[in-house]
Amino acid sequence: MENFSFYSPTKFVFGKETEGKCGALVKEFGGSKVLIHYGGGSVKRSGLLDRVKTSLADAGVQFCELGGVTPNPRSGKVYEGIDLCKKENVDFILAVGGGSAIDSAKAIAMGVCYDGDFWDFYSGKSRPKKALPVGTVLTIAAAGSEGSGDSVITHENGMLKRGASGDCIRPKFSVLNPQLTTTLPAYQTACGATDIMAHVFERYFTNTTDVQTTDRLCEAVLLSMIEETPKVIKDPNDYQARANIMWAGMVAHNNIVGVGREQDWNSHGIEHELSALYDCAHGAGLAVIMPAWMTYVVDHNVMRFAQMACRVWNCKMDFSDPKKTALEGIAAFRSFLKSIGMPINFSELGAKESDIPYLVKTFGLGETGKTGGFVQLTSKDVENIYRLAL
Ligand code: NZQ
Ligand code: ZN
């Protein structure tokens, strides 16, 4: 295991009707004027937005609002939010929604405290040191942004989808009420489940040895997802299954299952080009890319893939042919994704073979560049993975 420091300061308030506490929570963390930031309308339709406003008003907290964050959130909304926060003297941002609303809130929070262009943090020009405090009321178990120090934004100039990271954007609090996720369409639920599993796999496939504790934590999250996801696809109102998935989504991405080990993250990078170009759901893109990536890199460490096959997918170890077991595990992952309604190739996603050169170019590795922690990939490898996903 490698040395690490683990900082996860977010206060999680979990359970039924917990959104009623967000006014008191904002006050606890020093907010007096809040920007409520949300997406395309689901929080209005469900009545959640009204309940959040009531909670803020009851706590004596002033607020203004900015809705309209799109999935795969865009830079334009971030600039709008930064201007609004400055004009209204906002000192706390409350994201009500999923990863997109939360990531947009984090970008605004950084941008308000920065003299330059907020995009500097996403282009790699600058590292965030200061941000307005952010709180979240989560409505979908997926991205894990409610507990992460990450934000992913797409710049409309060039449609570049890029991430920024920093401890200053870890939410001060996150309200997790599984009841709020019952209004999700089955497809969106499945996209979220895929993303959660992908966050674990990005960490599970590592070159670091002697990481049994985090291996076993990863496997526990994956096994829970395999057990619970079909339950909510069948019955969207299954509270207990929704609750387990919601907590899994947080655990999968605040890095508790990834500390002390090298991580990969190539599948995410390769997927982000798909959701930037086609505006597909991030989880759906991962369902197409991740099994293809696994198949492409399996020879790098056949025994690690065989371990996944046996411990997670209940395959029987073939000691005379471990690669056969490894491939069975990957096939089991792909059929699970199919069973929950995910696309598993380019055409099911609506992606085009003819776009592959563009996708590789915007991935931006150049001729000799390499990326990834488990297996270093070149542009040619990235192209091969897109082709395997056809
Ligand atoms: O916009 P509204 O109307 O709210 O509708 C949303 C949206 O259309 C809808 N939705 C959310 N909760 C709902 C609901 N519909 C009905 N009932 C509810 N309770 O679902 C759609 C998707 O929402 P979105 O916020 O986009 O989903 P998700 O949480 O999957 O976030 C995806 C974004 O997060 C990024 C992705 O790349 C993508 O841009 N990621 C962020 C990460 C992070 N910050 O740590 C890590 C991830 O790997 C990921 O890259
Ligand atoms: Zn993800």
JSON list of C-alpha atoms in Angstrom, two decimals, residues 10-13 18-23 25-26 33-40 42-44 48-53 56 61 63-70 73 77-78 81 85 90-109 132-140 143-148 150-151 153 169-177 180 246:
[
{"chain": "A", "resi": 10, "resn": "THR", "atom": "CA", "xyz": [-18.40, 16.59, 4.21]},
{"chain": "A", "resi": 11, "resn": "LYS", "atom": "CA", "xyz": [-21.22, 16.20, 6.73]},
{"chain": "A", "resi": 12, "resn": "PHE", "atom": "CA", "xyz": [-23.72, 13.67, 5.37]},
{"chain": "A", "resi": 13, "resn": "VAL", "atom": "CA", "xyz": [-27.31, 13.88, 6.54]},
{"chain": "A", "resi": 18, "resn": "THR", "atom": "CA", "xyz": [-33.86, 15.23, 5.46]},
{"chain": "A", "resi": 19, "resn": "GLU", "atom": "CA", "xyz": [-34.15, 18.07, 2.93]},
{"chain": "A", "resi": 20, "resn": "GLY", "atom": "CA", "xyz": [-36.10, 19.88, 5.66]},
{"chain": "A", "resi": 21, "resn": "LYS", "atom": "CA", "xyz": [-32.78, 20.34, 7.46]},
{"chain": "A", "resi": 22, "resn": "CYS", "atom": "CA", "xyz": [-30.94, 22.23, 4.73]},
{"chain": "A", "resi": 23, "resn": "GLY", "atom": "CA", "xyz": [-31.76, 25.70, 6.12]},
{"chain": "A", "resi": 25, "resn": "LEU", "atom": "CA", "xyz": [-27.27, 23.20, 7.76]},
{"chain": "A", "resi": 26, "resn": "VAL", "atom": "CA", "xyz": [-26.53, 26.29, 5.67]},
{"chain": "A", "resi": 33, "resn": "LYS", "atom": "CA", "xyz": [-27.20, 34.52, 1.43]},
{"chain": "A", "resi": 34, "resn": "VAL", "atom": "CA", "xyz": [-27.61, 31.39, -0.68]},
{"chain": "A", "resi": 35, "resn": "LEU", "atom": "CA", "xyz": [-27.66, 30.70, -4.39]},
{"chain": "A", "resi": 36, "resn": "ILE", "atom": "CA", "xyz": [-29.96, 27.71, -5.00]},
{"chain": "A", "resi": 37, "resn": "HIS", "atom": "CA", "xyz": [-28.63, 26.04, -8.14]},
{"chain": "A", "resi": 38, "resn": "TYR", "atom": "CA", "xyz": [-30.59, 23.35, -9.98]},
{"chain": "A", "resi": 39, "resn": "GLY", "atom": "CA", "xyz": [-31.21, 21.60, -13.29]},
{"chain": "A", "resi": 40, "resn": "GLY", "atom": "CA", "xyz": [-33.89, 21.44, -15.93]},
{"chain": "A", "resi": 42, "resn": "SER", "atom": "CA", "xyz": [-37.23, 17.83, -12.01]},
{"chain": "A", "resi": 43, "resn": "VAL", "atom": "CA", "xyz": [-36.83, 19.55, -8.63]},
{"chain": "A", "resi": 44, "resn": "LYS", "atom": "CA", "xyz": [-39.73, 21.87, -9.44]},
{"chain": "A", "resi": 48, "resn": "LEU", "atom": "CA", "xyz": [-38.42, 19.58, -3.71]},
{"chain": "A", "resi": 49, "resn": "LEU", "atom": "CA", "xyz": [-37.43, 23.13, -4.63]},
{"chain": "A", "resi": 50, "resn": "ASP", "atom": "CA", "xyz": [-40.35, 24.55, -2.65]},
{"chain": "A", "resi": 51, "resn": "ARG", "atom": "CA", "xyz": [-39.45, 22.44, 0.37]},
{"chain": "A", "resi": 52, "resn": "VAL", "atom": "CA", "xyz": [-35.83, 23.61, 0.18]},
{"chain": "A", "resi": 53, "resn": "LYS", "atom": "CA", "xyz": [-36.96, 27.26, 0.00]},
{"chain": "A", "resi": 56, "resn": "LEU", "atom": "CA", "xyz": [-34.11, 28.18, 4.14]},
{"chain": "A", "resi": 61, "resn": "VAL", "atom": "CA", "xyz": [-31.52, 32.45, 5.39]},
{"chain": "A", "resi": 63, "resn": "PHE", "atom": "CA", "xyz": [-31.66, 33.18, -1.12]},
{"chain": "A", "resi": 64, "resn": "CYS", "atom": "CA", "xyz": [-31.71, 33.75, -4.87]},
{"chain": "A", "resi": 65, "resn": "GLU", "atom": "CA", "xyz": [-31.88, 31.02, -7.51]},
{"chain": "A", "resi": 66, "resn": "LEU", "atom": "CA", "xyz": [-30.43, 29.89, -10.81]},
{"chain": "A", "resi": 67, "resn": "GLY", "atom": "CA", "xyz": [-31.91, 26.88, -12.59]},
{"chain": "A", "resi": 68, "resn": "GLY", "atom": "CA", "xyz": [-31.36, 25.43, -16.03]},
{"chain": "A", "resi": 69, "resn": "VAL", "atom": "CA", "xyz": [-28.18, 23.41, -15.50]},
{"chain": "A", "resi": 70, "resn": "THR", "atom": "CA", "xyz": [-28.08, 20.80, -18.27]},
{"chain": "A", "resi": 73, "resn": "PRO", "atom": "CA", "xyz": [-23.11, 21.03, -17.51]},
{"chain": "A", "resi": 77, "resn": "LYS", "atom": "CA", "xyz": [-24.29, 28.63, -16.96]},
{"chain": "A", "resi": 78, "resn": "VAL", "atom": "CA", "xyz": [-21.18, 28.83, -14.79]},
{"chain": "A", "resi": 81, "resn": "GLY", "atom": "CA", "xyz": [-23.78, 31.95, -11.86]},
{"chain": "A", "resi": 85, "resn": "CYS", "atom": "CA", "xyz": [-23.29, 35.54, -7.00]},
{"chain": "A", "resi": 90, "resn": "VAL", "atom": "CA", "xyz": [-23.95, 35.30, -2.22]},
{"chain": "A", "resi": 91, "resn": "ASP", "atom": "CA", "xyz": [-21.84, 33.56, 0.44]},
{"chain": "A", "resi": 92, "resn": "PHE", "atom": "CA", "xyz": [-23.07, 29.95, 0.07]},
{"chain": "A", "resi": 93, "resn": "ILE", "atom": "CA", "xyz": [-24.14, 27.81, -2.89]},
{"chain": "A", "resi": 94, "resn": "LEU", "atom": "CA", "xyz": [-26.74, 25.08, -2.46]},
{"chain": "A", "resi": 95, "resn": "ALA", "atom": "CA", "xyz": [-26.93, 22.62, -5.36]},
{"chain": "A", "resi": 96, "resn": "VAL", "atom": "CA", "xyz": [-30.25, 20.78, -5.57]},
{"chain": "A", "resi": 97, "resn": "GLY", "atom": "CA", "xyz": [-30.03, 17.95, -8.07]},
{"chain": "A", "resi": 98, "resn": "GLY", "atom": "CA", "xyz": [-27.50, 15.51, -9.48]},
{"chain": "A", "resi": 99, "resn": "GLY", "atom": "CA", "xyz": [-23.85, 15.59, -10.44]},
{"chain": "A", "resi": 100, "resn": "SER", "atom": "CA", "xyz": [-24.48, 18.23, -13.08]},
{"chain": "A", "resi": 101, "resn": "ALA", "atom": "CA", "xyz": [-26.06, 20.80, -10.74]},
{"chain": "A", "resi": 102, "resn": "ILE", "atom": "CA", "xyz": [-23.43, 20.03, -8.09]},
{"chain": "A", "resi": 103, "resn": "ASP", "atom": "CA", "xyz": [-20.49, 20.31, -10.51]},
{"chain": "A", "resi": 104, "resn": "SER", "atom": "CA", "xyz": [-21.82, 23.58, -11.88]},
{"chain": "A", "resi": 105, "resn": "ALA", "atom": "CA", "xyz": [-22.21, 24.87, -8.31]},
{"chain": "A", "resi": 106, "resn": "LYS", "atom": "CA", "xyz": [-18.60, 23.90, -7.54]},
{"chain": "A", "resi": 107, "resn": "ALA", "atom": "CA", "xyz": [-17.38, 25.70, -10.66]},
{"chain": "A", "resi": 108, "resn": "ILE", "atom": "CA", "xyz": [-19.28, 28.85, -9.70]},
{"chain": "A", "resi": 109, "resn": "ALA", "atom": "CA", "xyz": [-17.94, 28.58, -6.14]},
{"chain": "A", "resi": 132, "resn": "LEU", "atom": "CA", "xyz": [-17.41, 29.66, -1.70]},
{"chain": "A", "resi": 133, "resn": "PRO", "atom": "CA", "xyz": [-18.82, 26.91, 0.55]},
{"chain": "A", "resi": 134, "resn": "VAL", "atom": "CA", "xyz": [-21.10, 24.46, -1.28]},
{"chain": "A", "resi": 135, "resn": "GLY", "atom": "CA", "xyz": [-23.87, 22.26, 0.11]},
{"chain": "A", "resi": 136, "resn": "THR", "atom": "CA", "xyz": [-25.93, 19.69, -1.81]},
{"chain": "A", "resi": 137, "resn": "VAL", "atom": "CA", "xyz": [-29.37, 18.12, -1.77]},
{"chain": "A", "resi": 138, "resn": "LEU", "atom": "CA", "xyz": [-28.83, 15.06, -3.95]},
{"chain": "A", "resi": 139, "resn": "THR", "atom": "CA", "xyz": [-31.57, 13.71, -6.25]},
{"chain": "A", "resi": 140, "resn": "ILE", "atom": "CA", "xyz": [-29.72, 10.94, -8.13]},
{"chain": "A", "resi": 143, "resn": "ALA", "atom": "CA", "xyz": [-21.59, 10.87, -10.01]},
{"chain": "A", "resi": 144, "resn": "GLY", "atom": "CA", "xyz": [-20.59, 10.90, -6.34]},
{"chain": "A", "resi": 145, "resn": "SER", "atom": "CA", "xyz": [-20.02, 14.65, -6.56]},
{"chain": "A", "resi": 146, "resn": "GLU", "atom": "CA", "xyz": [-21.85, 15.00, -3.23]},
{"chain": "A", "resi": 147, "resn": "GLY", "atom": "CA", "xyz": [-18.72, 13.69, -1.51]},
{"chain": "A", "resi": 148, "resn": "SER", "atom": "CA", "xyz": [-15.95, 14.34, -4.01]},
{"chain": "A", "resi": 150, "resn": "ASP", "atom": "CA", "xyz": [-14.12, 17.02, -8.30]},
{"chain": "A", "resi": 151, "resn": "SER", "atom": "CA", "xyz": [-16.19, 18.93, -10.84]},
{"chain": "A", "resi": 153, "resn": "ILE", "atom": "CA", "xyz": [-17.70, 21.00, -16.96]},
{"chain": "A", "resi": 169, "resn": "ILE", "atom": "CA", "xyz": [-14.78, 22.29, -3.46]},
{"chain": "A", "resi": 170, "resn": "ARG", "atom": "CA", "xyz": [-15.67, 19.30, -1.32]},
{"chain": "A", "resi": 171, "resn": "PRO", "atom": "CA", "xyz": [-19.22, 19.99, -0.15]},
{"chain": "A", "resi": 172, "resn": "LYS", "atom": "CA", "xyz": [-19.61, 21.23, 3.42]},
{"chain": "A", "resi": 173, "resn": "PHE", "atom": "CA", "xyz": [-22.73, 19.10, 3.75]},
{"chain": "A", "resi": 174, "resn": "SER", "atom": "CA", "xyz": [-24.77, 16.78, 1.58]},
{"chain": "A", "resi": 175, "resn": "VAL", "atom": "CA", "xyz": [-28.37, 15.88, 2.25]},
{"chain": "A", "resi": 176, "resn": "LEU", "atom": "CA", "xyz": [-29.07, 12.37, 0.99]},
{"chain": "A", "resi": 177, "resn": "ASN", "atom": "CA", "xyz": [-32.74, 11.40, 1.01]},
{"chain": "A", "resi": 180, "resn": "LEU", "atom": "CA", "xyz": [-35.96, 11.82, -3.74]},
{"chain": "A", "resi": 246, "resn": "MET", "atom": "CA", "xyz": [-27.42, 6.15, -2.66]}
]
